[in-house]
mmCIF file of C-alpha atoms in Angstrom:
data_model
loop_
_atom_site.group_PDB
_atom_site.id
_atom_site.type_symbol
_atom_site.label_atom_id
_atom_site.label_comp_id
_atom_site.label_asym_id
_atom_site.label_seq_id
_atom_site.Cartn_x
_atom_site.Cartn_y
_atom_site.Cartn_z
ATOM 1 C CA MET A 1 27.502 -29.548 -38.865
ATOM 2 C CA ALA A 2 29.265 -29.548 -35.509
ATOM 3 C CA GLU A 3 27.302 -28.230 -32.525
ATOM 4 C CA ILE A 4 28.892 -25.686 -30.155
ATOM 5 C CA GLY A 5 26.163 -25.820 -27.513
ATOM 6 C CA LYS A 6 22.530 -26.730 -27.089
ATOM 7 C CA GLY A 7 20.709 -25.498 -30.194
ATOM 8 C CA VAL A 8 23.745 -23.520 -31.449
ATOM 9 C CA THR A 9 25.702 -24.686 -34.489
ATOM 10 C CA ALA A 10 29.103 -23.474 -35.622
ATOM 11 C CA GLY A 11 27.504 -21.850 -38.663
ATOM 12 C CA LYS A 12 24.945 -19.987 -36.568
ATOM 13 C CA LEU A 13 27.619 -18.826 -34.152
ATOM 14 C CA ALA A 14 29.761 -17.549 -37.049
ATOM 15 C CA SER A 15 26.737 -15.755 -38.481
ATOM 16 C CA ASN A 16 26.027 -14.025 -35.140
ATOM 17 C CA VAL A 17 29.655 -12.984 -34.793
ATOM 18 C CA GLN A 18 29.614 -11.590 -38.338
ATOM 19 C CA LYS A 19 26.434 -9.609 -37.575
ATOM 20 C CA ARG A 20 28.005 -8.046 -34.501
ATOM 21 C CA LEU A 21 31.132 -7.125 -36.415
ATOM 22 C CA THR A 22 29.086 -5.598 -39.228
ATOM 23 C CA ARG A 23 27.007 -3.562 -36.756
ATOM 24 C CA ALA A 24 30.097 -2.356 -34.934
ATOM 25 C CA GLN A 25 31.698 -1.301 -38.235
ATOM 26 C CA GLU A 26 28.514 0.504 -39.287
ATOM 27 C CA LYS A 27 28.302 2.416 -35.976
ATOM 28 C CA VAL A 28 31.939 3.505 -36.274
ATOM 29 C CA LEU A 29 31.350 4.782 -39.810
ATOM 30 C CA GLN A 30 28.238 6.647 -38.668
ATOM 31 C CA LYS A 31 30.064 8.277 -35.755
ATOM 32 C CA LEU A 32 32.875 9.311 -38.074
ATOM 33 C CA GLY A 33 30.336 10.824 -40.457
ATOM 34 C CA LYS A 34 31.285 8.493 -43.282
ATOM 35 C CA ALA A 35 27.884 6.829 -43.377
ATOM 36 C CA ASP A 36 24.427 8.334 -42.913
ATOM 37 C CA GLU A 37 22.125 7.066 -40.130
ATOM 38 C CA THR A 38 18.385 6.444 -40.171
ATOM 39 C CA ARG A 39 16.830 8.885 -37.678
ATOM 40 C CA ASP A 40 13.257 9.196 -36.390
ATOM 41 C CA ALA A 41 12.819 12.161 -34.041
ATOM 42 C CA ALA A 42 9.255 11.187 -33.088
ATOM 43 C CA PHE A 43 10.306 7.663 -32.164
ATOM 44 C CA GLU A 44 13.279 8.937 -30.173
ATOM 45 C CA GLU A 45 10.873 11.076 -28.130
ATOM 46 C CA MET A 46 8.727 7.995 -27.485
ATOM 47 C CA VAL A 47 11.785 6.118 -26.242
ATOM 48 C CA ALA A 48 12.742 9.032 -23.966
ATOM 49 C CA ASN A 49 9.212 8.987 -22.503
ATOM 50 C CA PHE A 50 9.404 5.222 -22.040
ATOM 51 C CA ASN A 51 12.712 5.475 -20.180
ATOM 52 C CA LYS A 52 11.243 8.190 -17.939
ATOM 53 C CA GLN A 53 8.146 6.076 -17.380
ATOM 54 C CA MET A 54 10.208 3.037 -16.413
ATOM 55 C CA THR A 55 12.414 5.043 -14.029
ATOM 56 C CA GLU A 56 9.432 6.668 -12.283
ATOM 57 C CA GLY A 57 7.488 3.413 -12.040
ATOM 58 C CA THR A 58 10.461 1.532 -10.587
ATOM 59 C CA LYS A 59 11.002 4.261 -7.989
ATOM 60 C CA LEU A 60 7.321 4.245 -7.016
ATOM 61 C CA GLN A 61 7.384 0.464 -6.656
ATOM 62 C CA LYS A 62 10.478 0.703 -4.445
ATOM 63 C CA ASP A 63 8.912 3.419 -2.255
ATOM 64 C CA LEU A 64 5.672 1.444 -1.908
ATOM 65 C CA LYS A 65 7.645 -1.557 -0.680
ATOM 66 C CA ALA A 66 9.487 0.697 1.785
ATOM 67 C CA TYR A 67 6.125 2.040 3.016
ATOM 68 C CA LEU A 68 4.827 -1.500 3.531
ATOM 69 C CA THR A 69 7.971 -2.358 5.467
ATOM 70 C CA ALA A 70 7.340 0.671 7.692
ATOM 71 C CA VAL A 71 3.710 -0.417 8.210
ATOM 72 C CA LYS A 72 4.894 -3.862 9.294
ATOM 73 C CA THR A 73 7.428 -2.297 11.648
ATOM 74 C CA MET A 74 4.718 -0.091 13.189
ATOM 75 C CA HIS A 75 2.440 -3.129 13.466
ATOM 76 C CA ASP A 76 5.112 -5.077 15.332
ATOM 77 C CA ALA A 77 5.781 -2.147 17.670
ATOM 78 C CA SER A 78 2.048 -1.652 18.305
ATOM 79 C CA ARG A 79 1.555 -5.359 19.024
ATOM 80 C CA ARG A 80 4.411 -5.430 21.528
ATOM 81 C CA LEU A 81 3.029 -2.354 23.276
ATOM 82 C CA GLN A 82 -0.500 -3.784 23.423
ATOM 83 C CA ASP A 83 0.788 -7.143 24.670
ATOM 84 C CA CYS A 84 2.776 -5.381 27.378
ATOM 85 C CA LEU A 85 -0.320 -3.502 28.577
ATOM 86 C CA ALA A 86 -2.449 -6.654 28.471
ATOM 87 C CA GLU A 87 0.087 -8.563 30.562
ATOM 88 C CA MET A 88 0.266 -5.784 33.177
ATOM 89 C CA TYR A 89 -3.505 -5.286 33.339
ATOM 90 C CA GLU A 90 -4.747 -6.991 36.497
ATOM 91 C CA PRO A 91 -7.942 -9.067 36.407
ATOM 92 C CA ASP A 92 -9.820 -6.890 38.912
ATOM 93 C CA TRP A 93 -9.090 -3.638 37.077
ATOM 94 C CA PHE A 94 -11.886 -1.941 35.186
ATOM 95 C CA GLY A 95 -12.447 -3.170 31.606
ATOM 96 C CA LYS A 96 -10.100 -6.179 31.638
ATOM 97 C CA GLU A 97 -12.176 -8.094 29.067
ATOM 98 C CA GLU A 98 -12.553 -5.005 26.873
ATOM 99 C CA MET A 99 -8.793 -4.458 27.014
ATOM 100 C CA ASP A 100 -8.081 -8.026 25.834
ATOM 101 C CA ALA A 101 -10.603 -7.703 22.994
ATOM 102 C CA MET A 102 -9.129 -4.359 21.949
ATOM 103 C CA THR A 103 -5.650 -5.908 21.724
ATOM 104 C CA GLU A 104 -6.943 -8.494 19.241
ATOM 105 C CA ASP A 105 -8.910 -5.884 17.262
ATOM 106 C CA THR A 106 -5.853 -3.637 16.963
ATOM 107 C CA ASP A 107 -3.698 -6.495 15.702
ATOM 108 C CA THR A 108 -6.345 -7.492 13.134
ATOM 109 C CA LEU A 109 -6.670 -3.892 11.935
ATOM 110 C CA TRP A 110 -2.915 -3.622 11.264
ATOM 111 C CA LEU A 111 -2.904 -6.977 9.427
ATOM 112 C CA ASP A 112 -5.825 -5.970 7.201
ATOM 113 C CA TYR A 113 -4.233 -2.603 6.446
ATOM 114 C CA HIS A 114 -0.943 -4.192 5.345
ATOM 115 C CA GLN A 115 -2.694 -6.842 3.246
ATOM 116 C CA ASN A 116 -5.031 -4.369 1.536
ATOM 117 C CA ILE A 117 -2.168 -2.103 0.451
ATOM 118 C CA THR A 118 -0.265 -5.123 -0.834
ATOM 119 C CA ASP A 119 -3.236 -6.477 -2.804
ATOM 120 C CA LYS A 120 -4.608 -3.225 -4.209
ATOM 121 C CA SER A 121 -1.621 -0.894 -4.624
ATOM 122 C CA LEU A 122 1.611 -2.909 -4.776
ATOM 123 C CA VAL A 123 0.209 -5.711 -6.946
ATOM 124 C CA CYS A 124 -1.174 -3.066 -9.324
ATOM 125 C CA MET A 125 2.315 -1.555 -9.681
ATOM 126 C CA ASP A 126 3.965 -4.965 -10.056
ATOM 127 C CA THR A 127 1.574 -5.917 -12.887
ATOM 128 C CA TYR A 128 2.134 -2.573 -14.608
ATOM 129 C CA LEU A 129 5.930 -2.787 -14.434
ATOM 130 C CA ALA A 130 6.077 -6.458 -15.468
ATOM 131 C CA GLN A 131 5.379 -5.534 -19.117
ATOM 132 C CA LEU A 132 8.135 -2.920 -19.368
ATOM 133 C CA PRO A 133 11.218 -5.208 -19.624
ATOM 134 C CA ASP A 134 9.784 -6.869 -22.744
ATOM 135 C CA ILE A 135 9.150 -3.450 -24.337
ATOM 136 C CA LYS A 136 12.686 -2.379 -23.443
ATOM 137 C CA ALA A 137 14.133 -5.522 -25.078
ATOM 138 C CA ARG A 138 12.118 -4.893 -28.250
ATOM 139 C CA ILE A 139 13.338 -1.294 -28.411
ATOM 140 C CA ALA A 140 16.918 -2.570 -28.195
ATOM 141 C CA LYS A 141 16.193 -5.146 -30.922
ATOM 142 C CA ARG A 142 14.654 -2.438 -33.104
ATOM 143 C CA ASP A 143 17.862 -0.381 -32.721
ATOM 144 C CA ARG A 144 19.976 -3.367 -33.787
ATOM 145 C CA LYS A 145 17.784 -4.034 -36.802
ATOM 146 C CA MET A 146 17.994 -0.365 -37.750
ATOM 147 C CA VAL A 147 21.808 -0.669 -37.842
ATOM 148 C CA ASP A 148 21.472 -3.845 -39.949
ATOM 149 C CA PHE A 149 19.159 -1.968 -42.315
ATOM 150 C CA ASP A 150 21.594 0.964 -42.614
ATOM 151 C CA SER A 151 24.494 -1.418 -43.210
ATOM 152 C CA ALA A 152 22.591 -3.343 -45.921
ATOM 153 C CA ARG A 153 21.509 -0.078 -47.508
ATOM 154 C CA HIS A 154 25.052 1.245 -47.658
ATOM 155 C CA HIS A 155 26.404 -2.071 -48.972
ATOM 156 C CA PHE A 156 23.803 -2.179 -51.726
ATOM 157 C CA ALA A 157 24.482 1.452 -52.643
ATOM 158 C CA SER A 158 28.200 0.789 -52.948
ATOM 159 C CA LEU A 159 27.577 -2.228 -55.202
ATOM 160 C CA GLN A 160 25.158 -0.208 -57.270
ATOM 161 C CA LYS A 161 27.746 2.530 -57.745
ATOM 162 C CA GLY A 162 30.501 0.098 -58.651
ATOM 163 C CA LYS A 163 28.407 -1.996 -61.005
ATOM 164 C CA LYS A 164 28.906 0.281 -64.004
ATOM 165 C CA LYS A 165 32.667 0.430 -63.432
ATOM 166 C CA ASP A 166 32.869 -3.360 -63.198
ATOM 167 C CA GLU A 167 30.874 -3.836 -66.383
ATOM 168 C CA ALA A 168 33.246 -1.484 -68.231
ATOM 169 C CA LYS A 169 36.285 -3.387 -66.943
ATOM 170 C CA ILE A 170 34.795 -6.719 -67.926
ATOM 171 C CA ALA A 171 33.741 -5.639 -71.420
ATOM 172 C CA LYS A 172 37.209 -5.048 -73.014
ATOM 173 C CA PRO A 173 38.993 -8.281 -71.898
ATOM 174 C CA ALA A 174 35.918 -10.265 -72.682
ATOM 175 C CA ALA A 175 35.845 -8.925 -76.233
ATOM 176 C CA LEU A 176 39.461 -10.019 -76.854
ATOM 177 C CA LEU A 177 38.781 -13.506 -75.466
ATOM 178 C CA GLU A 178 35.679 -13.952 -77.582
ATOM 179 C CA MET A 179 37.608 -13.037 -80.755
ATOM 180 C CA ALA A 180 40.079 -15.842 -80.060
ATOM 181 C CA ALA A 181 37.393 -18.323 -79.053
ATOM 182 C CA PRO A 182 35.534 -20.674 -81.386
ATOM 183 C CA SER A 183 32.279 -19.442 -82.771
ATOM 184 C CA TRP A 184 30.178 -21.653 -80.442
ATOM 185 C CA ALA A 185 31.847 -20.081 -77.328
ATOM 186 C CA GLN A 186 31.455 -16.498 -78.354
ATOM 187 C CA GLY A 187 29.426 -14.512 -75.810
ATOM 188 C CA LEU A 188 29.653 -17.173 -73.060
ATOM 189 C CA ILE A 189 32.701 -15.711 -71.342
ATOM 190 C CA SER A 190 31.350 -12.194 -70.992
ATOM 191 C CA ALA A 191 27.968 -13.563 -69.920
ATOM 192 C CA HIS A 192 29.599 -15.556 -67.113
ATOM 193 C CA GLN A 193 31.497 -12.544 -65.782
ATOM 194 C CA VAL A 194 28.396 -10.349 -65.896
ATOM 195 C CA ALA A 195 26.441 -13.074 -64.058
ATOM 196 C CA GLN A 196 29.021 -13.123 -61.256
ATOM 197 C CA THR A 197 28.647 -9.371 -60.804
ATOM 198 C CA ASN A 198 24.858 -9.587 -60.918
ATOM 199 C CA LEU A 199 24.853 -12.379 -58.311
ATOM 200 C CA SER A 200 26.531 -10.206 -55.668
ATOM 201 C CA TYR A 201 24.260 -7.302 -56.606
ATOM 202 C CA ASN A 202 21.094 -9.427 -56.319
ATOM 203 C CA GLN A 203 22.176 -10.910 -52.992
ATOM 204 C CA ALA A 204 22.785 -7.435 -51.595
ATOM 205 C CA GLU A 205 19.399 -6.281 -52.850
ATOM 206 C CA GLU A 206 17.670 -9.250 -51.205
ATOM 207 C CA GLU A 207 19.529 -8.637 -47.947
ATOM 208 C CA LEU A 208 18.478 -4.987 -48.032
ATOM 209 C CA GLY A 209 14.838 -5.922 -48.565
ATOM 210 C CA ARG A 210 14.905 -8.430 -45.712
ATOM 211 C CA ALA A 211 16.632 -6.014 -43.299
ATOM 212 C CA GLN A 212 14.185 -3.239 -44.182
ATOM 213 C CA ARG A 213 11.159 -5.501 -43.648
ATOM 214 C CA ILE A 214 12.302 -6.715 -40.201
ATOM 215 C CA PHE A 215 13.150 -3.182 -39.061
ATOM 216 C CA GLU A 216 9.879 -1.669 -40.260
ATOM 217 C CA GLU A 217 7.760 -4.402 -38.638
ATOM 218 C CA LEU A 218 9.354 -3.725 -35.234
ATOM 219 C CA ASN A 219 9.232 0.011 -35.782
ATOM 220 C CA VAL A 220 5.503 0.061 -36.614
ATOM 221 C CA GLU A 221 4.614 -2.166 -33.628
ATOM 222 C CA LEU A 222 6.495 0.032 -31.165
ATOM 223 C CA GLN A 223 5.101 3.237 -32.635
ATOM 224 C CA ASP A 224 1.626 1.886 -31.838
ATOM 225 C CA GLU A 225 2.441 0.538 -28.362
ATOM 226 C CA LEU A 226 4.690 3.201 -26.832
ATOM 227 C CA PRO A 227 2.198 6.132 -26.924
ATOM 228 C CA ALA A 228 -0.558 3.923 -25.481
ATOM 229 C CA LEU A 229 1.754 2.711 -22.732
ATOM 230 C CA TRP A 230 2.815 6.282 -21.935
ATOM 231 C CA ASP A 231 -0.829 7.330 -21.558
ATOM 232 C CA ARG A 232 -1.682 4.255 -19.438
ATOM 233 C CA ARG A 233 0.665 5.334 -16.646
ATOM 234 C CA VAL A 234 -1.823 8.003 -15.496
ATOM 235 C CA GLY A 235 -4.524 5.420 -14.816
ATOM 236 C CA VAL A 236 -2.046 3.227 -12.947
ATOM 237 C CA TYR A 237 -1.001 6.113 -10.699
ATOM 238 C CA VAL A 238 -4.635 7.065 -10.058
ATOM 239 C CA ASN A 239 -5.605 3.505 -9.089
ATOM 240 C CA THR A 240 -2.528 3.069 -6.915
ATOM 241 C CA PHE A 241 -2.946 6.245 -4.872
ATOM 242 C CA GLN A 242 -6.743 6.161 -4.714
ATOM 243 C CA GLY A 243 -6.519 2.671 -3.274
ATOM 244 C CA LEU A 244 -3.800 3.723 -0.848
ATOM 245 C CA ALA A 245 -5.734 6.811 0.297
ATOM 246 C CA GLY A 246 -8.929 4.805 0.772
ATOM 247 C CA HIS A 247 -7.232 2.169 2.909
ATOM 248 C CA GLN A 248 -5.436 4.840 4.931
ATOM 249 C CA GLU A 249 -8.718 6.635 5.635
ATOM 250 C CA LYS A 250 -10.441 3.429 6.745
ATOM 251 C CA PHE A 251 -7.485 2.359 8.886
ATOM 252 C CA HIS A 252 -7.157 5.675 10.715
ATOM 253 C CA LYS A 253 -10.921 5.888 11.253
ATOM 254 C CA GLU A 254 -11.067 2.448 12.871
ATOM 255 C CA MET A 255 -7.851 3.066 14.816
ATOM 256 C CA SER A 256 -9.331 6.322 16.139
ATOM 257 C CA LYS A 257 -12.278 4.383 17.579
ATOM 258 C CA LEU A 258 -9.966 1.909 19.290
ATOM 259 C CA SER A 259 -7.856 4.763 20.684
ATOM 260 C CA GLN A 260 -10.978 6.429 22.091
ATOM 261 C CA ASN A 261 -12.023 3.148 23.704
ATOM 262 C CA LEU A 262 -8.590 2.825 25.280
ATOM 263 C CA ASN A 263 -8.800 6.362 26.600
ATOM 264 C CA ASP A 264 -12.235 5.673 28.121
ATOM 265 C CA ILE A 265 -10.975 2.525 29.832
ATOM 266 C CA MET A 266 -8.010 4.391 31.280
ATOM 267 C CA THR A 267 -10.353 7.135 32.563
ATOM 268 C CA LYS A 268 -12.561 4.570 34.305
ATOM 269 C CA LEU A 269 -9.513 2.843 35.744
ATOM 270 C CA GLU A 270 -8.356 6.126 37.312
ATOM 271 C CA GLU A 271 -11.838 6.665 38.763
ATOM 272 C CA GLN A 272 -11.711 3.178 40.210
ATOM 273 C CA ARG A 273 -8.373 3.972 41.806
ATOM 274 C CA GLN A 274 -9.688 7.211 43.297
ATOM 275 C CA LEU A 275 -12.689 5.426 44.801
ATOM 276 C CA LYS A 276 -10.418 2.872 46.449
ATOM 277 C CA LYS A 277 -8.385 5.665 48.015
ATOM 278 C CA THR A 278 -11.490 7.319 49.580
ATOM 279 C CA PRO A 279 -11.987 4.897 52.530
ATOM 280 C CA THR A 280 -8.314 5.240 53.453
ATOM 281 C CA ALA A 281 -8.560 9.030 53.483
ATOM 282 C CA ALA A 282 -11.723 8.882 55.556
ATOM 283 C CA ALA A 283 -10.034 6.630 58.123
ATOM 284 C CA LYS A 284 -7.400 9.316 58.736
ATOM 285 C CA THR A 285 -9.777 12.232 59.332
ATOM 286 C CA GLY A 286 -9.987 11.637 63.088
ATOM 287 C CA ASP A 287 -12.187 10.107 65.691
ATOM 288 C CA GLY A 288 -15.215 12.087 64.574
ATOM 289 C CA ALA A 289 -14.984 10.647 61.075
ATOM 290 C CA LYS A 290 -14.502 7.161 62.496
ATOM 291 C CA SER A 291 -17.553 7.563 64.681
ATOM 292 C CA GLU A 292 -19.642 8.785 61.758
ATOM 293 C CA GLU A 293 -18.470 5.902 59.591
ATOM 294 C CA ALA A 294 -19.287 3.482 62.371
ATOM 295 C CA ASN A 295 -22.772 4.927 62.652
ATOM 296 C CA HIS A 296 -23.219 4.599 58.898
ATOM 297 C CA SER A 297 -22.030 1.023 59.038
ATOM 298 C CA GLU A 298 -24.523 0.245 61.784
ATOM 299 C CA SER A 299 -27.263 1.835 59.699
ATOM 300 C CA ALA A 300 -26.212 -0.166 56.668
ATOM 301 C CA SER A 301 -26.180 -3.459 58.513
ATOM 302 C CA SER A 302 -29.555 -2.933 60.114
ATOM 303 C CA ALA A 303 -31.306 -1.628 56.857
ATOM 304 C CA PRO A 304 -31.765 -5.175 54.535
ATOM 305 C CA LYS A 305 -33.155 -6.388 57.741
ATOM 306 C CA SER A 306 -36.938 -6.549 57.780
ATOM 307 C CA ALA A 307 -37.343 -3.849 60.396
ATOM 308 C CA VAL A 308 -36.004 -0.868 58.461
ATOM 309 C CA THR A 309 -35.901 2.501 60.163
ATOM 310 C CA ASN A 310 -38.672 4.798 59.009
ATOM 311 C CA GLY A 311 -36.848 8.018 59.679
ATOM 312 C CA SER A 312 -38.261 8.476 63.149
ATOM 313 C CA ASP A 313 -36.332 11.705 63.565
ATOM 314 C CA GLY A 314 -38.335 13.129 60.693
ATOM 315 C CA GLU A 315 -35.290 14.332 58.776
ATOM 316 C CA LEU A 316 -33.994 11.221 56.972
ATOM 317 C CA PRO A 317 -35.849 9.162 54.340
ATOM 318 C CA PRO A 318 -37.063 5.659 55.167
ATOM 319 C CA GLY A 319 -34.320 3.049 54.817
ATOM 320 C CA PHE A 320 -31.524 5.653 54.904
ATOM 321 C CA LEU A 321 -28.049 4.097 54.846
ATOM 322 C CA TYR A 322 -25.466 6.821 54.259
ATOM 323 C CA LYS A 323 -24.733 9.939 52.262
ATOM 324 C CA VAL A 324 -22.644 10.225 49.061
ATOM 325 C CA LYS A 325 -21.468 13.084 46.854
ATOM 326 C CA ALA A 326 -21.616 13.038 43.030
ATOM 327 C CA ILE A 327 -18.136 13.348 41.486
ATOM 328 C CA HIS A 328 -19.369 13.079 37.865
ATOM 329 C CA ASP A 329 -22.460 14.149 35.989
ATOM 330 C CA TYR A 330 -24.847 11.296 35.206
ATOM 331 C CA ALA A 331 -27.637 11.603 32.634
ATOM 332 C CA ALA A 332 -30.538 9.297 33.461
ATOM 333 C CA THR A 333 -31.400 7.000 30.559
ATOM 334 C CA ASP A 334 -34.404 5.278 32.131
ATOM 335 C CA GLY A 335 -37.399 6.305 34.227
ATOM 336 C CA ASP A 336 -36.129 4.610 37.401
ATOM 337 C CA GLU A 337 -32.692 6.282 37.283
ATOM 338 C CA LEU A 338 -31.549 9.321 39.246
ATOM 339 C CA GLU A 339 -30.110 12.350 37.410
ATOM 340 C CA LEU A 340 -26.826 13.564 38.968
ATOM 341 C CA LYS A 341 -24.765 16.731 38.705
ATOM 342 C CA ILE A 342 -21.260 17.113 40.092
ATOM 343 C CA GLY A 343 -21.521 18.144 43.749
ATOM 344 C CA ASP A 344 -25.053 16.770 44.351
ATOM 345 C CA MET A 345 -25.482 15.227 47.804
ATOM 346 C CA VAL A 346 -27.430 11.956 47.671
ATOM 347 C CA LEU A 347 -29.121 10.124 50.534
ATOM 348 C CA VAL A 348 -28.617 6.421 49.879
ATOM 349 C CA VAL A 349 -31.527 4.173 50.914
ATOM 350 C CA ALA A 350 -32.052 0.443 50.901
ATOM 351 C CA PHE A 351 -33.757 -1.309 48.012
ATOM 352 C CA ASP A 352 -37.305 -2.405 48.782
ATOM 353 C CA ASN A 353 -36.361 -5.779 47.353
ATOM 354 C CA PRO A 354 -32.627 -6.517 47.794
ATOM 355 C CA ASP A 355 -32.775 -9.016 44.905
ATOM 356 C CA GLU A 356 -33.438 -6.134 42.496
ATOM 357 C CA GLN A 357 -30.097 -4.458 43.289
ATOM 358 C CA ASP A 358 -27.497 -4.831 40.509
ATOM 359 C CA ASP A 359 -23.786 -4.823 41.257
ATOM 360 C CA GLY A 360 -22.325 -1.336 41.187
ATOM 361 C CA TRP A 361 -25.725 0.437 41.494
ATOM 362 C CA LEU A 362 -27.252 2.273 44.480
ATOM 363 C CA MET A 363 -30.721 3.591 45.334
ATOM 364 C CA GLY A 364 -31.136 7.126 46.647
ATOM 365 C CA VAL A 365 -32.751 10.535 46.570
ATOM 366 C CA THR A 366 -30.985 13.875 46.261
ATOM 367 C CA GLU A 367 -30.696 15.634 49.595
ATOM 368 C CA SER A 368 -32.061 18.883 48.172
ATOM 369 C CA SER A 369 -35.167 17.127 46.855
ATOM 370 C CA TRP A 370 -35.761 15.339 50.166
ATOM 371 C CA MET A 371 -35.322 18.467 52.256
ATOM 372 C CA GLN A 372 -37.791 20.384 50.104
ATOM 373 C CA ASN A 373 -40.471 17.762 49.442
ATOM 374 C CA LYS A 374 -39.898 14.850 51.829
ATOM 375 C CA ASP A 375 -41.068 12.669 48.910
ATOM 376 C CA ILE A 376 -39.414 9.243 48.824
ATOM 377 C CA SER A 377 -40.988 8.543 45.413
ATOM 378 C CA ALA A 378 -38.329 10.853 43.907
ATOM 379 C CA LYS A 379 -35.701 8.191 44.577
ATOM 380 C CA GLY A 380 -33.881 6.427 41.748
ATOM 381 C CA VAL A 381 -30.915 4.194 40.975
ATOM 382 C CA PHE A 382 -27.495 5.528 39.993
ATOM 383 C CA PRO A 383 -23.970 4.122 39.349
ATOM 384 C CA GLU A 384 -21.931 3.846 42.526
ATOM 385 C CA ASN A 385 -18.629 4.758 40.843
ATOM 386 C CA PHE A 386 -20.005 8.202 39.956
ATOM 387 C CA THR A 387 -20.110 9.075 43.668
ATOM 388 C CA GLN A 388 -18.046 8.905 46.836
ATOM 389 C CA LYS A 389 -19.032 8.624 50.461
ATOM 390 C CA VAL A 390 -18.980 11.740 52.641
#
């Protein structure tokens, strides 16, 4: 037999064309009310639920992808902003290393957030929706086989109705022919004509049985699968949004910490700027301020020296250098540290051993404590950037 295409013969093509024509004819007759149609209200409700399920799932998948696109856009914008700040941040500014590390941590946090949503929420939806096209195709095939079943049923019914009429028509001519035929041929003619009628009837009955079997197999399978699939959607939605909510909570919690760190660094940077402005302001206060600063400078230069002043005037502590004012509260965390409150005046003194002095730390005693007790043992260390010279 001639081949029309790969795996398709002329006979198979003709058979497919005939099936489509038969189905189209059956649908027209059903719409015109000239042929009854197999209906299953329960199954039709299942199909309506399936279509709703597929529409909702597809929309959710589309919106999840849009959300991920927005996350990536926000990530890109955040990275550009962080890079801009890192480039502008000068090496001698407070917290330069912390700022660089925070830029990397922020970028990593955005990447993890995007990947987690993709892996846990979007992939879950993709897997769930991947099975629906096959179900949809089987529903469509079931509908076609139902039309084939209706068509075969109607064809068989029409043959069944016409069988008695055909037998009556055949009987009279056959009787006349048999009378004229030899004795050995009597009965053969009518038997042949009846056989022809029975052949069409049997073929139609076989076709009806085959069409009914194919339709019912598909119908039973889908009646089992569709309700289970409809119920499964709830679990898919729960997993999708629980995963999304969990990743959102973790992301915002970690991002909040990074934002607080950034705020702290900016606060310290402003304090650093204010401290740098203090000497300039002091230089403009007049000759008296200049003289006082000069005296302080002389005191400072003479105090690491071995011969440290011992407060000969009886008012200043031994090793006095200069006076500062607390501009921030400072809670002592160790026994050798000095507790500060905003506004405290502190008398700065030299370290007994200059090698013990850490960068950014001073030694001193509060002026109020010294004036009351004259006890140098009350001295302690404190951060320089929490004070300013007076």
